[in-house]
Amino acid sequence: MNMSVRRVIKIGFAIVLLISLIFGIVGCRQRDSEGAGVPERESALPDGLTTEELAVYEAIDAVIAIQQDSVRAKDSGLYLSTIDGSNETYMNEATYFAHRLASADISNFNMNLLGISIEGDNSAVAEIQQSYRLNDQLNTVTYRERFVKSGASWLDHDVAFEEKEVGVIKVFYMPEVGNPEDFIELIEKSLDNVDETFPDSLAENVEIKLFSDRELLRQKTDLGIAWLFTGWAEEGHAIKAFTGREPEYNYEALFTHELIHKLTISVSKGNMPIWFAEGLAIHYGTFRVNGSTYMDDGTVSMDDIKISVRELSETHLELLTDQTDILTYYATAGMVVRYLAETYGDDQVFGLYQALGNYPFNDIASDPAWGQHSDERLRAVLQDILNLDMTELSEGYLEWIDLQS
């Protein structure tokens, strides 16, 4: 074999080796990405941006990239570094959102910036497409988010809501909701319902956020909730509601339910287990305003709600996926509270959540043992006020519910 042929073979071998190495590296990267189940971000620039718009676009895109990475890594501190701290309510909501990531069984979380519009007050509105997988289902939503400039940084300020203030009620609403006046009227009625029922009052202004998109409501609240809910209330948050339910849906009952949450969670300093909080809001709110129960309309049977309080307390509401199971949970919680009210009186039931306020504030957004502490404290006040332990409560409820059948 002559020297020129050898040289050609060596060069050819080197080229093949180089190509193999390049594709091997790319292939590994692709496999790593696929193994993580996370798609790459798409960051194509829109056409026709001015120099100023381009700078803002790139700055906001960088913030969104941090948010995406922090959700994927479940890094609450990193996520909160992107939030505008001057918006106290939104910071509280974002803190809860970030805390809940630790238990959210999600994958393929992705955020893409589609475009921006600059406003004249150091703010910009970004159009974002956001998606993730939960229970093997891809959930995608496109929405408009407001960002504000703070020094040299851009921070996430919240959804680009419109605002309307009436008395003690401040409503933030997506433009697609339309005129919020009808909802404000129902919120005012709901405030009256709560004032007429409970010994405590809502002394502070009431913030309500109205969402026209139910998926966005979930994705801006808690990515780990397996079902699409209609309303939400938590300490330090705005009450949130999806406005697109069927025409016969009773929004007065919904807002009364959520306002009861706002009141009782505040007075109890966050020390109520979820089943008890929901039971109060269902019995004194949903069922009372509707004038009927889920059993009356046949959605849930009386046999379905023959559940011990221990079993109810051990059920994770956020992980349920079947609508009947979800309504059964709510119905059972409401009927346990109805049992307590009919057996011991409303004042004694109210005394339970009031007594829980004697404990230190139990922050669901920061205490990893929140559920355990809530259960222990409710057991203690049940014993102090009603001389009941959990076994006696369960037995009494099951005997009572048998008589209702």
JSON list of C-alpha atoms in Angstrom, two decimals, residues 294-389:
[
{"chain": "A", "resi": 294, "resn": "TYR", "atom": "CA", "xyz": [-74.98, 16.72, 47.22]},
{"chain": "A", "resi": 295, "resn": "MET", "atom": "CA", "xyz": [-77.07, 13.84, 48.51]},
{"chain": "A", "resi": 296, "resn": "ASP", "atom": "CA", "xyz": [-80.31, 15.73, 47.83]},
{"chain": "A", "resi": 297, "resn": "ASP", "atom": "CA", "xyz": [-79.46, 16.11, 44.14]},
{"chain": "A", "resi": 298, "resn": "GLY", "atom": "CA", "xyz": [-78.24, 12.52, 43.82]},
{"chain": "A", "resi": 299, "resn": "THR", "atom": "CA", "xyz": [-74.61, 13.38, 43.09]},
{"chain": "A", "resi": 300, "resn": "VAL", "atom": "CA", "xyz": [-73.47, 11.47, 46.17]},
{"chain": "A", "resi": 301, "resn": "SER", "atom": "CA", "xyz": [-75.36, 8.75, 48.03]},
{"chain": "A", "resi": 302, "resn": "MET", "atom": "CA", "xyz": [-75.87, 8.58, 51.78]},
{"chain": "A", "resi": 303, "resn": "ASP", "atom": "CA", "xyz": [-73.95, 5.30, 51.82]},
{"chain": "A", "resi": 304, "resn": "ASP", "atom": "CA", "xyz": [-70.96, 7.10, 50.22]},
{"chain": "A", "resi": 305, "resn": "ILE", "atom": "CA", "xyz": [-70.59, 9.45, 53.18]},
{"chain": "A", "resi": 306, "resn": "LYS", "atom": "CA", "xyz": [-70.61, 6.75, 55.84]},
{"chain": "A", "resi": 307, "resn": "ILE", "atom": "CA", "xyz": [-66.88, 7.28, 56.34]},
{"chain": "A", "resi": 308, "resn": "SER", "atom": "CA", "xyz": [-65.02, 7.48, 59.63]},
{"chain": "A", "resi": 309, "resn": "VAL", "atom": "CA", "xyz": [-63.48, 10.84, 60.47]},
{"chain": "A", "resi": 310, "resn": "ARG", "atom": "CA", "xyz": [-60.08, 9.17, 60.62]},
{"chain": "A", "resi": 311, "resn": "GLU", "atom": "CA", "xyz": [-60.47, 7.88, 57.04]},
{"chain": "A", "resi": 312, "resn": "LEU", "atom": "CA", "xyz": [-61.65, 11.31, 55.94]},
{"chain": "A", "resi": 313, "resn": "SER", "atom": "CA", "xyz": [-58.67, 13.01, 57.60]},
{"chain": "A", "resi": 314, "resn": "GLU", "atom": "CA", "xyz": [-56.24, 10.61, 55.93]},
{"chain": "A", "resi": 315, "resn": "THR", "atom": "CA", "xyz": [-57.62, 11.24, 52.43]},
{"chain": "A", "resi": 316, "resn": "HIS", "atom": "CA", "xyz": [-55.51, 13.62, 50.31]},
{"chain": "A", "resi": 317, "resn": "LEU", "atom": "CA", "xyz": [-58.10, 15.80, 48.60]},
{"chain": "A", "resi": 318, "resn": "GLU", "atom": "CA", "xyz": [-55.59, 17.30, 46.17]},
{"chain": "A", "resi": 319, "resn": "LEU", "atom": "CA", "xyz": [-54.71, 13.88, 44.74]},
{"chain": "A", "resi": 320, "resn": "LEU", "atom": "CA", "xyz": [-58.25, 12.75, 43.96]},
{"chain": "A", "resi": 321, "resn": "THR", "atom": "CA", "xyz": [-59.18, 12.60, 40.27]},
{"chain": "A", "resi": 322, "resn": "ASP", "atom": "CA", "xyz": [-62.71, 11.16, 40.16]},
{"chain": "A", "resi": 323, "resn": "GLN", "atom": "CA", "xyz": [-65.40, 13.85, 40.47]},
{"chain": "A", "resi": 324, "resn": "THR", "atom": "CA", "xyz": [-67.65, 11.67, 42.61]},
{"chain": "A", "resi": 325, "resn": "ASP", "atom": "CA", "xyz": [-64.76, 10.95, 45.00]},
{"chain": "A", "resi": 326, "resn": "ILE", "atom": "CA", "xyz": [-64.06, 14.69, 45.27]},
{"chain": "A", "resi": 327, "resn": "LEU", "atom": "CA", "xyz": [-67.69, 15.56, 45.98]},
{"chain": "A", "resi": 328, "resn": "THR", "atom": "CA", "xyz": [-67.92, 12.65, 48.44]},
{"chain": "A", "resi": 329, "resn": "TYR", "atom": "CA", "xyz": [-65.01, 14.14, 50.39]},
{"chain": "A", "resi": 330, "resn": "TYR", "atom": "CA", "xyz": [-66.67, 17.57, 50.53]},
{"chain": "A", "resi": 331, "resn": "ALA", "atom": "CA", "xyz": [-70.08, 16.12, 51.36]},
{"chain": "A", "resi": 332, "resn": "THR", "atom": "CA", "xyz": [-68.70, 13.97, 54.19]},
{"chain": "A", "resi": 333, "resn": "ALA", "atom": "CA", "xyz": [-66.75, 16.88, 55.68]},
{"chain": "A", "resi": 334, "resn": "GLY", "atom": "CA", "xyz": [-69.85, 19.07, 55.52]},
{"chain": "A", "resi": 335, "resn": "MET", "atom": "CA", "xyz": [-72.03, 16.43, 57.16]},
{"chain": "A", "resi": 336, "resn": "VAL", "atom": "CA", "xyz": [-69.52, 15.84, 59.99]},
{"chain": "A", "resi": 337, "resn": "VAL", "atom": "CA", "xyz": [-69.73, 19.55, 60.78]},
{"chain": "A", "resi": 338, "resn": "ARG", "atom": "CA", "xyz": [-73.54, 19.40, 60.48]},
{"chain": "A", "resi": 339, "resn": "TYR", "atom": "CA", "xyz": [-73.51, 16.53, 62.98]},
{"chain": "A", "resi": 340, "resn": "LEU", "atom": "CA", "xyz": [-71.43, 18.63, 65.40]},
{"chain": "A", "resi": 341, "resn": "ALA", "atom": "CA", "xyz": [-73.70, 21.65, 64.94]},
{"chain": "A", "resi": 342, "resn": "GLU", "atom": "CA", "xyz": [-76.94, 19.70, 65.47]},
{"chain": "A", "resi": 343, "resn": "THR", "atom": "CA", "xyz": [-75.51, 17.77, 68.45]},
{"chain": "A", "resi": 344, "resn": "TYR", "atom": "CA", "xyz": [-73.58, 20.49, 70.28]},
{"chain": "A", "resi": 345, "resn": "GLY", "atom": "CA", "xyz": [-74.76, 23.77, 68.72]},
{"chain": "A", "resi": 346, "resn": "ASP", "atom": "CA", "xyz": [-73.26, 26.30, 66.31]},
{"chain": "A", "resi": 347, "resn": "ASP", "atom": "CA", "xyz": [-71.52, 28.24, 69.08]},
{"chain": "A", "resi": 348, "resn": "GLN", "atom": "CA", "xyz": [-69.55, 25.16, 70.12]},
{"chain": "A", "resi": 349, "resn": "VAL", "atom": "CA", "xyz": [-68.53, 24.51, 66.49]},
{"chain": "A", "resi": 350, "resn": "PHE", "atom": "CA", "xyz": [-67.40, 28.12, 66.13]},
{"chain": "A", "resi": 351, "resn": "GLY", "atom": "CA", "xyz": [-65.54, 27.72, 69.43]},
{"chain": "A", "resi": 352, "resn": "LEU", "atom": "CA", "xyz": [-63.40, 24.99, 67.86]},
{"chain": "A", "resi": 353, "resn": "TYR", "atom": "CA", "xyz": [-61.84, 27.16, 65.14]},
{"chain": "A", "resi": 354, "resn": "GLN", "atom": "CA", "xyz": [-61.63, 30.11, 67.54]},
{"chain": "A", "resi": 355, "resn": "ALA", "atom": "CA", "xyz": [-59.73, 28.02, 70.11]},
{"chain": "A", "resi": 356, "resn": "LEU", "atom": "CA", "xyz": [-57.30, 26.91, 67.41]},
{"chain": "A", "resi": 357, "resn": "GLY", "atom": "CA", "xyz": [-56.31, 30.58, 67.15]},
{"chain": "A", "resi": 358, "resn": "ASN", "atom": "CA", "xyz": [-54.68, 30.29, 70.58]},
{"chain": "A", "resi": 359, "resn": "TYR", "atom": "CA", "xyz": [-51.89, 28.26, 68.99]},
{"chain": "A", "resi": 360, "resn": "PRO", "atom": "CA", "xyz": [-49.01, 29.86, 67.04]},
{"chain": "A", "resi": 361, "resn": "PHE", "atom": "CA", "xyz": [-49.66, 30.57, 63.38]},
{"chain": "A", "resi": 362, "resn": "ASN", "atom": "CA", "xyz": [-49.35, 27.34, 61.39]},
{"chain": "A", "resi": 363, "resn": "ASP", "atom": "CA", "xyz": [-48.07, 28.32, 57.95]},
{"chain": "A", "resi": 364, "resn": "ILE", "atom": "CA", "xyz": [-49.04, 25.76, 55.33]},
{"chain": "A", "resi": 365, "resn": "ALA", "atom": "CA", "xyz": [-46.52, 27.37, 52.96]},
{"chain": "A", "resi": 366, "resn": "SER", "atom": "CA", "xyz": [-43.50, 26.75, 55.16]},
{"chain": "A", "resi": 367, "resn": "ASP", "atom": "CA", "xyz": [-44.16, 24.07, 57.80]},
{"chain": "A", "resi": 368, "resn": "PRO", "atom": "CA", "xyz": [-43.41, 20.57, 56.43]},
{"chain": "A", "resi": 369, "resn": "ALA", "atom": "CA", "xyz": [-45.32, 19.11, 59.39]},
{"chain": "A", "resi": 370, "resn": "TRP", "atom": "CA", "xyz": [-48.34, 21.39, 58.90]},
{"chain": "A", "resi": 371, "resn": "GLY", "atom": "CA", "xyz": [-50.82, 18.50, 58.61]},
{"chain": "A", "resi": 372, "resn": "GLN", "atom": "CA", "xyz": [-49.56, 16.75, 61.72]},
{"chain": "A", "resi": 373, "resn": "HIS", "atom": "CA", "xyz": [-49.68, 19.97, 63.77]},
{"chain": "A", "resi": 374, "resn": "SER", "atom": "CA", "xyz": [-53.19, 20.78, 62.53]},
{"chain": "A", "resi": 375, "resn": "ASP", "atom": "CA", "xyz": [-54.47, 17.32, 63.41]},
{"chain": "A", "resi": 376, "resn": "GLU", "atom": "CA", "xyz": [-52.92, 17.39, 66.88]},
{"chain": "A", "resi": 377, "resn": "ARG", "atom": "CA", "xyz": [-54.32, 20.84, 67.68]},
{"chain": "A", "resi": 378, "resn": "LEU", "atom": "CA", "xyz": [-57.84, 20.01, 66.50]},
{"chain": "A", "resi": 379, "resn": "ARG", "atom": "CA", "xyz": [-57.82, 16.84, 68.62]},
{"chain": "A", "resi": 380, "resn": "ALA", "atom": "CA", "xyz": [-56.81, 18.94, 71.62]},
{"chain": "A", "resi": 381, "resn": "VAL", "atom": "CA", "xyz": [-59.60, 21.52, 71.21]},
{"chain": "A", "resi": 382, "resn": "LEU", "atom": "CA", "xyz": [-62.19, 18.79, 70.52]},
{"chain": "A", "resi": 383, "resn": "GLN", "atom": "CA", "xyz": [-61.23, 17.29, 73.89]},
{"chain": "A", "resi": 384, "resn": "ASP", "atom": "CA", "xyz": [-61.20, 20.64, 75.70]},
{"chain": "A", "resi": 385, "resn": "ILE", "atom": "CA", "xyz": [-64.45, 22.04, 74.29]},
{"chain": "A", "resi": 386, "resn": "LEU", "atom": "CA", "xyz": [-66.60, 18.99, 73.47]},
{"chain": "A", "resi": 387, "resn": "ASN", "atom": "CA", "xyz": [-64.89, 16.33, 75.61]},
{"chain": "A", "resi": 388, "resn": "LEU", "atom": "CA", "xyz": [-64.53, 14.21, 72.44]},
{"chain": "A", "resi": 389, "resn": "ASP", "atom": "CA", "xyz": [-61.67, 12.20, 71.07]}
]
